[in-house]
Short mmCIF file of C-alpha atoms and ligand atoms in Angstrom, two decimals:
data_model
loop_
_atom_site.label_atom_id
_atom_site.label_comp_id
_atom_site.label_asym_id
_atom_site.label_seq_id
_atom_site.Cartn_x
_atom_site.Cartn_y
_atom_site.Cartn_z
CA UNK A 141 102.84 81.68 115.05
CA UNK A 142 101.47 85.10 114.30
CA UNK A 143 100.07 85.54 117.62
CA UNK A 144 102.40 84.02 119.96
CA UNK A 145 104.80 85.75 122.97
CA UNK A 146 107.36 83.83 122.11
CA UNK A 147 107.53 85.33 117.86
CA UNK A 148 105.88 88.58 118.68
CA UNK A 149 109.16 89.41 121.13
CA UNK A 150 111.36 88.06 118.28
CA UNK A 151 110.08 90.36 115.87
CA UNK A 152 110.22 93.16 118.50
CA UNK A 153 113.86 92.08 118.80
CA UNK A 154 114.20 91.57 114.69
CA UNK A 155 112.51 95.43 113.99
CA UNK A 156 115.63 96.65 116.12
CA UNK A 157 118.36 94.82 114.16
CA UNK A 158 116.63 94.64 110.50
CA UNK A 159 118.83 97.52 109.24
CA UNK A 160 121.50 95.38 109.65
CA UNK A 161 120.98 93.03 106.63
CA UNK A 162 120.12 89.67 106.58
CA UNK A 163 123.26 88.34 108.13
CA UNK A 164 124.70 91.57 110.23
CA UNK A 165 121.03 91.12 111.95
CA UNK A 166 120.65 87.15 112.20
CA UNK A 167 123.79 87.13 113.60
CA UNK A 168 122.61 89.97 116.14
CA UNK A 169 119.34 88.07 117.10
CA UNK A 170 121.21 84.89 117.35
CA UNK A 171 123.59 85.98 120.08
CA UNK A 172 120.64 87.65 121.94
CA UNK A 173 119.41 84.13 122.35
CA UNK A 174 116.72 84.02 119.76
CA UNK A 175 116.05 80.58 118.21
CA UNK A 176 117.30 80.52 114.66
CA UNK A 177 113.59 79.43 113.56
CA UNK A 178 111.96 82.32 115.10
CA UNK A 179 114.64 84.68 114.45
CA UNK A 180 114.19 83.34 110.56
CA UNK A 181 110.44 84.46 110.63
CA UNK A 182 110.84 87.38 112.56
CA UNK A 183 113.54 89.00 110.72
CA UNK A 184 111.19 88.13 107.24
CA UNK A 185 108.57 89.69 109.16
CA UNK A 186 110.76 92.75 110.30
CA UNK A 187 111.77 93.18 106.12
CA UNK A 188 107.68 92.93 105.10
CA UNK A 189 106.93 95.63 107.45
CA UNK A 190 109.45 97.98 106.28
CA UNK A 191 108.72 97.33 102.53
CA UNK A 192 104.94 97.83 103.39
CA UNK A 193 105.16 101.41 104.75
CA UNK A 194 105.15 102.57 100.81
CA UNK A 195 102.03 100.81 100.90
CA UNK A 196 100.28 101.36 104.33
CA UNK A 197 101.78 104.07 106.27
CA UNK A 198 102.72 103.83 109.81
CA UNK A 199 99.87 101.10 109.70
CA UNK A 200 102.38 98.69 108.29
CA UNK A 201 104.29 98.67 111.76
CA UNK A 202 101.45 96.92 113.59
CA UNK A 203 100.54 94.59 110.34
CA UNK A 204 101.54 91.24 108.93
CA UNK A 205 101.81 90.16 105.31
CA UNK A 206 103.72 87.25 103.16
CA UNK A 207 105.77 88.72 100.34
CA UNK A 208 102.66 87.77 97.79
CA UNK A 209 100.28 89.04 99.41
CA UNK A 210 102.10 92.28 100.04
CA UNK A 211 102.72 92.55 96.66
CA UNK A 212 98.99 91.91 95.69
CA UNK A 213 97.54 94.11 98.29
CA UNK A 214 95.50 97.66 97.99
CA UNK A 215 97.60 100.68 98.60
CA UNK A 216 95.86 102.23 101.82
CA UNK A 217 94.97 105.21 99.94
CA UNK A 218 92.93 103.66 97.38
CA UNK A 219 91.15 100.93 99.64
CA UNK A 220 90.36 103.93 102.08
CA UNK A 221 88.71 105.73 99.06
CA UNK A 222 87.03 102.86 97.98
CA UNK A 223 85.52 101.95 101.56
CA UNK A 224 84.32 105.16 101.78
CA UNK A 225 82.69 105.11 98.61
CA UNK A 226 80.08 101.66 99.60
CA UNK A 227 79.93 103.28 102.98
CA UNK A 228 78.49 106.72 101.09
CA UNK A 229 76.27 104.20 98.99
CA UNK A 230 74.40 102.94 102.18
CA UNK A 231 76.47 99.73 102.30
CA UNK A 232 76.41 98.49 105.81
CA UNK A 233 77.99 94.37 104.98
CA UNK A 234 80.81 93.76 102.29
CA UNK A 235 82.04 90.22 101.16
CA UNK A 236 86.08 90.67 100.40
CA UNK A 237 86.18 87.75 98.04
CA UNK A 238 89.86 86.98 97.80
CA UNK A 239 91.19 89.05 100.89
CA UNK A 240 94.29 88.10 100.74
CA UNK A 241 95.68 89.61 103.80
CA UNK A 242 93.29 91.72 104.12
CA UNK A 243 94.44 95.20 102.88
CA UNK A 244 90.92 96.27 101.56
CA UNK A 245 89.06 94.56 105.03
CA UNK A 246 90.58 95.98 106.66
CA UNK A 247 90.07 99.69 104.36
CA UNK A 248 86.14 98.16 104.84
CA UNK A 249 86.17 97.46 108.35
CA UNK A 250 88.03 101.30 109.05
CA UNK A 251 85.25 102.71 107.64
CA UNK A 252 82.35 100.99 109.84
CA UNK A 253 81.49 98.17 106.82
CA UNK A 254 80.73 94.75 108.28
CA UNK A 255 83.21 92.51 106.41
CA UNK A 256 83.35 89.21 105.59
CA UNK A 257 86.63 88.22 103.81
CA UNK A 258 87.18 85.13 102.39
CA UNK A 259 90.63 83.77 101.44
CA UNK A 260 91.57 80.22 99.93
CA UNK A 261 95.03 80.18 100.62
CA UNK A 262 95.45 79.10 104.91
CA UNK A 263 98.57 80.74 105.21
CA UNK A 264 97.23 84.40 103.99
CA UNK A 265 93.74 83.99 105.57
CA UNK A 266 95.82 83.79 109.21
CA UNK A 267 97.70 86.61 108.31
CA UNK A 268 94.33 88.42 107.47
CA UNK A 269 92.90 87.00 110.97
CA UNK A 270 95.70 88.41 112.51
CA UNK A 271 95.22 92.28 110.47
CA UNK A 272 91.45 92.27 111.28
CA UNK A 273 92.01 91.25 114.92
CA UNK A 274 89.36 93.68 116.97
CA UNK A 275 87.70 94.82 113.85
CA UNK A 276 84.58 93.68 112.53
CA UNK A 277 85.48 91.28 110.83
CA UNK A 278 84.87 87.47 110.17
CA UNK A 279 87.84 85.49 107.82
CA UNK A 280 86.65 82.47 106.31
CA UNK A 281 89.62 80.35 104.85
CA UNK A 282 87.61 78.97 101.68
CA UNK A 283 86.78 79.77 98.11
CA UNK A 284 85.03 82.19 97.42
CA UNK A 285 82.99 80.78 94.67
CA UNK A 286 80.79 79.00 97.20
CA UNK A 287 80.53 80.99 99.52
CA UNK A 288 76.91 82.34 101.33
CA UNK A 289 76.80 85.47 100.02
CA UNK A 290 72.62 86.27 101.35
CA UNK A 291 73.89 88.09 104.37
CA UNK A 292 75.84 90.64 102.82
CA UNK A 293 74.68 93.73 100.67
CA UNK A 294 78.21 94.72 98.91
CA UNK A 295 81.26 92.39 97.37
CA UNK A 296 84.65 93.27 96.44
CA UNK A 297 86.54 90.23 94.37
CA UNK A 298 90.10 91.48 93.54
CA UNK A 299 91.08 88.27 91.91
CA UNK A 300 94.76 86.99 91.61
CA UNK A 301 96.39 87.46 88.37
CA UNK A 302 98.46 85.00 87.00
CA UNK A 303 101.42 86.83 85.03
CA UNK A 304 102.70 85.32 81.89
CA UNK A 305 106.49 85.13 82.12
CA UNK A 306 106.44 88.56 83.74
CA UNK A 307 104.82 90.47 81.04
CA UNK A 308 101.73 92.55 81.80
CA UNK A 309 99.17 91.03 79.18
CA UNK A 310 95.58 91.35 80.68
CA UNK A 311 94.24 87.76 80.21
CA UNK A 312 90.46 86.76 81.98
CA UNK A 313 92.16 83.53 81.58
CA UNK A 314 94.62 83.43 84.68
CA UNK A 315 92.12 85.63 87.26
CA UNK A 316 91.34 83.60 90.63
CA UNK A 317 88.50 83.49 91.79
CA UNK A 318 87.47 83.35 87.89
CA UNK A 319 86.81 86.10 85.59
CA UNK A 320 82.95 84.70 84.98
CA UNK A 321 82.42 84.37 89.00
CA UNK A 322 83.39 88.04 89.43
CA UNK A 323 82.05 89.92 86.88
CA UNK A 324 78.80 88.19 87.77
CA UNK A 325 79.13 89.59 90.98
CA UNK A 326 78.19 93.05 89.34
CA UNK A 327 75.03 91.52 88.49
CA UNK A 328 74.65 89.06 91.20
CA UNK A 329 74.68 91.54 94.46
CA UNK A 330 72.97 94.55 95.45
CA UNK A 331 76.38 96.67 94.87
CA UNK A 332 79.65 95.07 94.15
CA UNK A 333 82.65 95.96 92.94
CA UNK A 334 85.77 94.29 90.64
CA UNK A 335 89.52 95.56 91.24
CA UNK A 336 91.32 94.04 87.88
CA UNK A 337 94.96 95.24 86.46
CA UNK A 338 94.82 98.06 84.39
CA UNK A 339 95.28 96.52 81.04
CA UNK A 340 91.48 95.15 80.79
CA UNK A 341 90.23 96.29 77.44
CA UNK A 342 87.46 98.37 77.37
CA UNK A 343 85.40 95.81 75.38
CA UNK A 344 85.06 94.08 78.52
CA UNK A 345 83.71 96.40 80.83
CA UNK A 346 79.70 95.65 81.04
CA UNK A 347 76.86 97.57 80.08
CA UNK A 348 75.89 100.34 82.87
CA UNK A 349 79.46 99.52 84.96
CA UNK A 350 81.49 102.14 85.74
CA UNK A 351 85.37 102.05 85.20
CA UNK A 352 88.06 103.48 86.62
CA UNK A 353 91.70 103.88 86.44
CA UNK A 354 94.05 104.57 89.52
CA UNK A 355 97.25 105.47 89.47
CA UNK A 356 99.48 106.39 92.79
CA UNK A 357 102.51 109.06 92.48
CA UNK A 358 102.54 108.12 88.99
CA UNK A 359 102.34 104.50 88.88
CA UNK A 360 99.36 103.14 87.28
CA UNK A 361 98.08 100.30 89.71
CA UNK A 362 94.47 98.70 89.06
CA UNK A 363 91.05 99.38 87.26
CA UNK A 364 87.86 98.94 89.03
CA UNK A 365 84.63 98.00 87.87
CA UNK A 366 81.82 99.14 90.21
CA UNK A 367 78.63 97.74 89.53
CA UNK A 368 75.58 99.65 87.68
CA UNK A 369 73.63 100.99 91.11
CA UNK A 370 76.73 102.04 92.09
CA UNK A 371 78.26 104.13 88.70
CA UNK A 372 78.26 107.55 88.39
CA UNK A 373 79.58 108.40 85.48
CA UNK A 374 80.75 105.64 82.28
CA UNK A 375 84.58 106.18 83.00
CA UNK A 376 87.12 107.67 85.81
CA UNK A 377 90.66 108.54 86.21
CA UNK A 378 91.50 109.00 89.38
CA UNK A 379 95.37 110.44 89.93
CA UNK A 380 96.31 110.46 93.63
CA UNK A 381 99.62 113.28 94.07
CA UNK A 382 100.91 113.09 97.78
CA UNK A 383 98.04 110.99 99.41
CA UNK A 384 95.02 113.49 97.73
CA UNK A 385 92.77 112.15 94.90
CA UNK A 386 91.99 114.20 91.71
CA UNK A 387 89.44 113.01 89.95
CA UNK A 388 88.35 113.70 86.00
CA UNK A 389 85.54 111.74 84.59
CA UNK A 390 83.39 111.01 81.70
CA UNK A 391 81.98 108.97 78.98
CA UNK A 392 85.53 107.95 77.42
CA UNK A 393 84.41 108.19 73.82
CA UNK A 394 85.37 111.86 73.22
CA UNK A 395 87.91 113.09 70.91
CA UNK A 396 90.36 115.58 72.10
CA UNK A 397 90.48 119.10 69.50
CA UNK A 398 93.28 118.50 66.43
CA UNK A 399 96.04 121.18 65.92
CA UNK A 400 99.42 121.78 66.04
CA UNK A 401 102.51 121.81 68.16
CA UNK A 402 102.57 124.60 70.72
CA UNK A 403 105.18 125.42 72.94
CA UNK A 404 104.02 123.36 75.75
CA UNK A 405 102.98 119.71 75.71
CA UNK A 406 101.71 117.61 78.52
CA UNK A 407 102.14 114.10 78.68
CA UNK A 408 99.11 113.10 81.10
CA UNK A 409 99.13 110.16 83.22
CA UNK A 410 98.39 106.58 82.54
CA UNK A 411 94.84 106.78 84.13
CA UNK A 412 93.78 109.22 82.11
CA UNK A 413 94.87 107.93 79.06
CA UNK A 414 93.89 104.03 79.81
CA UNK A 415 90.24 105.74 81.14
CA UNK A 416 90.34 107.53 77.62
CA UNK A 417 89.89 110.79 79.16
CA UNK A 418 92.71 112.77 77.28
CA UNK A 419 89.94 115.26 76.13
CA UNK A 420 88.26 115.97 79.13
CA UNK A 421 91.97 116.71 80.25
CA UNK A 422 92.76 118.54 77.01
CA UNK A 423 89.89 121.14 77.95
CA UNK A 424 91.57 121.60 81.04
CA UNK A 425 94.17 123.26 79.54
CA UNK A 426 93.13 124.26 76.65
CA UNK A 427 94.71 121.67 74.44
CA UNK A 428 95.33 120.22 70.89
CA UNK A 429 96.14 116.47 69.67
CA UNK A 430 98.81 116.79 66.84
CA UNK A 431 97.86 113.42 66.02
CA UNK A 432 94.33 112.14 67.05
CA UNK A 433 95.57 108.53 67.68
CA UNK A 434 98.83 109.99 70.41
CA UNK A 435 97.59 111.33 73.35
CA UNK A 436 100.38 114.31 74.11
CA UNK A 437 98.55 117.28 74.52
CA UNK A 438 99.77 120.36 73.00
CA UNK A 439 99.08 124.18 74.63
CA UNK A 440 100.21 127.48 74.72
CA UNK A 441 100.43 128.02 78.56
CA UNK A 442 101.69 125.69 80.56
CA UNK A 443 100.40 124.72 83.83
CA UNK A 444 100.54 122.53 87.36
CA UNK A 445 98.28 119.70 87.04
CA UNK A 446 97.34 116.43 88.57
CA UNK A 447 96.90 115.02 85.34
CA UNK A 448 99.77 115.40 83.55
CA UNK A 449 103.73 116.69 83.19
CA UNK A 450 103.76 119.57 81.68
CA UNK A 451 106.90 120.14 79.08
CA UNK A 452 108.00 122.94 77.50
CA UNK A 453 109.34 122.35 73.77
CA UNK A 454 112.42 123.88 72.47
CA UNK A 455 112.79 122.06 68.75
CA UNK A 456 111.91 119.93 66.69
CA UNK A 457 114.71 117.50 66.36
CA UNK A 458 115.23 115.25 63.08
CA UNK A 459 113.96 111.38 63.57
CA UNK A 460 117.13 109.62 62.01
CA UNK A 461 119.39 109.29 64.58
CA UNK A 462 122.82 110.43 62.76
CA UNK A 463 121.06 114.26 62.48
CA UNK A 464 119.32 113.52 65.99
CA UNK A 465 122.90 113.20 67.20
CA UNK A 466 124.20 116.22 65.35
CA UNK A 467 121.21 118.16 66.89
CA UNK A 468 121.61 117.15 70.32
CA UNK A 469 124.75 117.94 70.31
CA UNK A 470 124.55 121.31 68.65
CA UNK A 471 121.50 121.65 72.23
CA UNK A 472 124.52 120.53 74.32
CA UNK A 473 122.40 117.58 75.38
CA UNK A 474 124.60 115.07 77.61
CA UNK A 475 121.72 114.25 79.64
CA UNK A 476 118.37 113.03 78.28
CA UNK A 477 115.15 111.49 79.02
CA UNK A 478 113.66 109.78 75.85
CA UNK A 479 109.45 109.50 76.12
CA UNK A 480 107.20 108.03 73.36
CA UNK A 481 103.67 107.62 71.94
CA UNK A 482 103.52 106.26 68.84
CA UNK A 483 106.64 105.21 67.89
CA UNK A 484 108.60 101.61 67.77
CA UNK A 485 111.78 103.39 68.70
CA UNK A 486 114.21 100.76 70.63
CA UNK A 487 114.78 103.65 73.37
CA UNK A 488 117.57 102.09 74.60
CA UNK A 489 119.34 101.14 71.71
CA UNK A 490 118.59 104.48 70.77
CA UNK A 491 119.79 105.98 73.58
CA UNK A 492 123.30 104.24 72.84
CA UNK A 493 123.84 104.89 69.62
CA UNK A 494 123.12 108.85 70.38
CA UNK A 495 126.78 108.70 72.19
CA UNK A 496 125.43 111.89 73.94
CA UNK A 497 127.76 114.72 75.61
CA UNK A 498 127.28 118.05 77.05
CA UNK A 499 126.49 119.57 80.05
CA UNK A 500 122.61 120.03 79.27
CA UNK A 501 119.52 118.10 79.86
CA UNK A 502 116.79 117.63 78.22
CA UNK A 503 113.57 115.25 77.31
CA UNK A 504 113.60 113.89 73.88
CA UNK A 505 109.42 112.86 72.74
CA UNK A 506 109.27 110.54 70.09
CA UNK A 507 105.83 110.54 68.56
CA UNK A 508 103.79 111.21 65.32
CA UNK A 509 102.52 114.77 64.20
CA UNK A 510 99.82 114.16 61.74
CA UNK A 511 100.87 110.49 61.13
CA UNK A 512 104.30 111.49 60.60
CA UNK A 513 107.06 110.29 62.95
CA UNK A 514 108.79 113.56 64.61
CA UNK A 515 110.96 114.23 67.94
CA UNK A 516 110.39 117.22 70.05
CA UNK A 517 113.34 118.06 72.29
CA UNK A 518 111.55 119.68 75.44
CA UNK A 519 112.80 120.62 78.93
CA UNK A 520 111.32 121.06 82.22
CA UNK A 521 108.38 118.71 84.01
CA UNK A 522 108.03 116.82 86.96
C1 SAM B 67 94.92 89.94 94.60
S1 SAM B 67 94.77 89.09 96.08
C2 SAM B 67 93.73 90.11 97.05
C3 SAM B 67 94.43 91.26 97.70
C4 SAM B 67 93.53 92.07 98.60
N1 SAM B 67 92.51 92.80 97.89
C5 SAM B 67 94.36 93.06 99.42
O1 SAM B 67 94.30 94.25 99.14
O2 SAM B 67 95.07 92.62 100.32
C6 SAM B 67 93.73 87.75 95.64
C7 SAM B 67 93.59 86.68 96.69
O3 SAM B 67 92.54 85.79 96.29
C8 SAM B 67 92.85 84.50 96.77
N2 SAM B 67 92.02 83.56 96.00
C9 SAM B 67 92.22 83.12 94.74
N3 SAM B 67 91.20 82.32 94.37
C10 SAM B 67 90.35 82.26 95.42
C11 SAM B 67 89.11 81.61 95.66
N4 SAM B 67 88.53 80.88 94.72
N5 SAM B 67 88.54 81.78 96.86
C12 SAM B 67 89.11 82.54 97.82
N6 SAM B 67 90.27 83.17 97.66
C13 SAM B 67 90.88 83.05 96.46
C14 SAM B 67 94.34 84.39 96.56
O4 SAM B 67 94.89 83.39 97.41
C15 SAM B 67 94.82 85.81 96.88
O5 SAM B 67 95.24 85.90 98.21
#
């Protein structure tokens, strides 16, 4: 259907009206003669595109995708990075094990890589036929477990995670293709190269691999594990801010300096922390852990950084909530982001039972200094 006159004019049509809502532009297509099928799939179509462009850019306008496999695929920034990464390695042929519809092929194929991606599902691997079209490119609906991998100097297996009941546990368990097929890619191929959710414990990661943590305009959205001929350094965080990529790296065993509160702290981004690269940030700054097991970073300046949101602190604010009321209050606090690190705080219920008013705002840290609960009322930070 993807290819067809008859559904690409319907979603020409459908891309017009989509603004509409589902029935103001069914209703639209329907009495410009579209068939109620096609007008179905176009206008699905129409919604996928527009939901993509967070994802891909203008790209999305000229792609296809099924609601899972937009939701599973590589934001273009991060795919282009990672293309360009094999194709500095010397990697001229990469297997996309798991393509889905092709969002990191197609990152492959961009940057002059041979691909061949391989996708189980039929329905995805003709979406990925379609996003590949005049590329080089070969989609092989199949699994990827047995597939002929001699021709080809580079994989990439991003494997489908299964999600238990919605919560975010990293589990080897639920991973498609399996966890044991692609970690033995690292091992198996000349390069190769794992994208996994960000939870995967560190225990995990193999012997020489590299790992790295990527987050996106402050979302944290995969790790990767690139195999030994292709590390550089044991671990990465890399924090993309308005399509660039900063980068801090290192072995991920090192302890950031103790000391005190200062009048700045910086709450750094989940990368970072999940790469466990909070001192190599802390020496960017020159900062202190108040408590080596919370990763706020205290300092006397404050400054603009990739890595983190930098806060200035303006009290320490009692823990039990009747005085953390009073205190708010006496700050004027009616508005008031609550963060923590190292505390079980119910934030929410919290949050109610502070009844706050006033006309100020403010950013309320709940945390430990020196493995005692506190709360620092800070303002400022992006
Ligand atoms: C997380 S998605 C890949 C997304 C892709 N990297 C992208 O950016 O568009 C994983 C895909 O692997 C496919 N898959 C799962 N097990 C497979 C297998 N054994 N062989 C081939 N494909 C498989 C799923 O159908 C799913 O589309």
């Amino acid at each position: 259907m993807l290819d067809t006159a008859g559904f690409n004019a319907a979603l020409a049509a459908a891309e017009k009206v989509v603004d509409r809502g589902p029935v103001g532009a069914a209703t639209a297509l329907r009495s410009a003669g579209v068939d109620p099928t096609l007008a179905a799939a176009a206008l699905t179509q129409a919604t996928l595109r527009r939901a993509a462009v967070g994802k891909f850019g203008a790209a999305a306008g000229s792609m296809f995708f099924t609601r899972t496999g937009l939701e599973q695929a590589t934001r273009a920034p991060v795919s282009t990075a990672r293309a360009a990464r094999l194709a500095r390695a010397g990697v001229t042929t990469v297997a996309d094990l798991g393509c889905g519809i092709g969002a990191d092929s197609r990152a492959f194929a961009l940057a002059g890589l041979s691909v061949l991606a391989v996708e189980a599902d039929p329905e995805t691997a003709a979406v990925a036929r379609a996003n590949l079209r005049g590329l080089d490119a070969t989609v092989v609906t199949g699994d990827a477990t047995t597939v002929d991998l001699s021709a080809v100097d580079a994989a990439l297996c991003d494997p489908a995670r299964r999600t238990a009941g919605g919560r975010r546990v990293f589990s080897t368990a639920g991973l498609s293709p399996p966890w044991e097929f692609a970690v033995g890619l690292l091992a198996r191929l000349p390069f190769a190269v794992l994208k996994l959710a960000p939870g995967i414990p560190h225990d995990l990661i193999p012997a020489g691999a590299e790992a790295g943590w990527v987050s996106v305009d402050g979302d944290l959205v995969e790790a990767a594990l690139w195999s030994p001929s292709l590390a550089e350094v044991p671990r990465r965080a890399t924090v993309f801010r308005a399509g660039t990529a900063h980068e801090l790296t290192g072995p991920g065993t090192v302890q950031a300096p103790p000391g005190g509160v200062r009048r700045y702290v910086f709450d750094p981004d989940g990368a970072v922390t999940r790469a466990g690269l909070v001192a190599e940030f802390a020496e960017t700054v020159d900062g202190v852990l108040a408590d080596p097991q919370i990763a706020f970073v205290y300092a006397d300046r404050p400054a603009r950084t990739p890595f983190a949101r930098c806060l200035e602190v303006v009290d320490e604010v009692p823990v039990a909530t009747k005085k953390l009321r009073a205190a708010l209050r006496a700050h004027g606090i009616g508005r008031l982001e609550i963060r923590k690190r190292g505390s079980a705080q119910d934030v929410e219920k919290l949050r109610h039972e502070l009844r706050l008013s006033g006309d100020g705002s403010g950013v309320l840290l709940l945390t430990k200094i020196a493995d005692r609960s506190a709360a620092l009322l800070c303002r400022g930070g992006e």
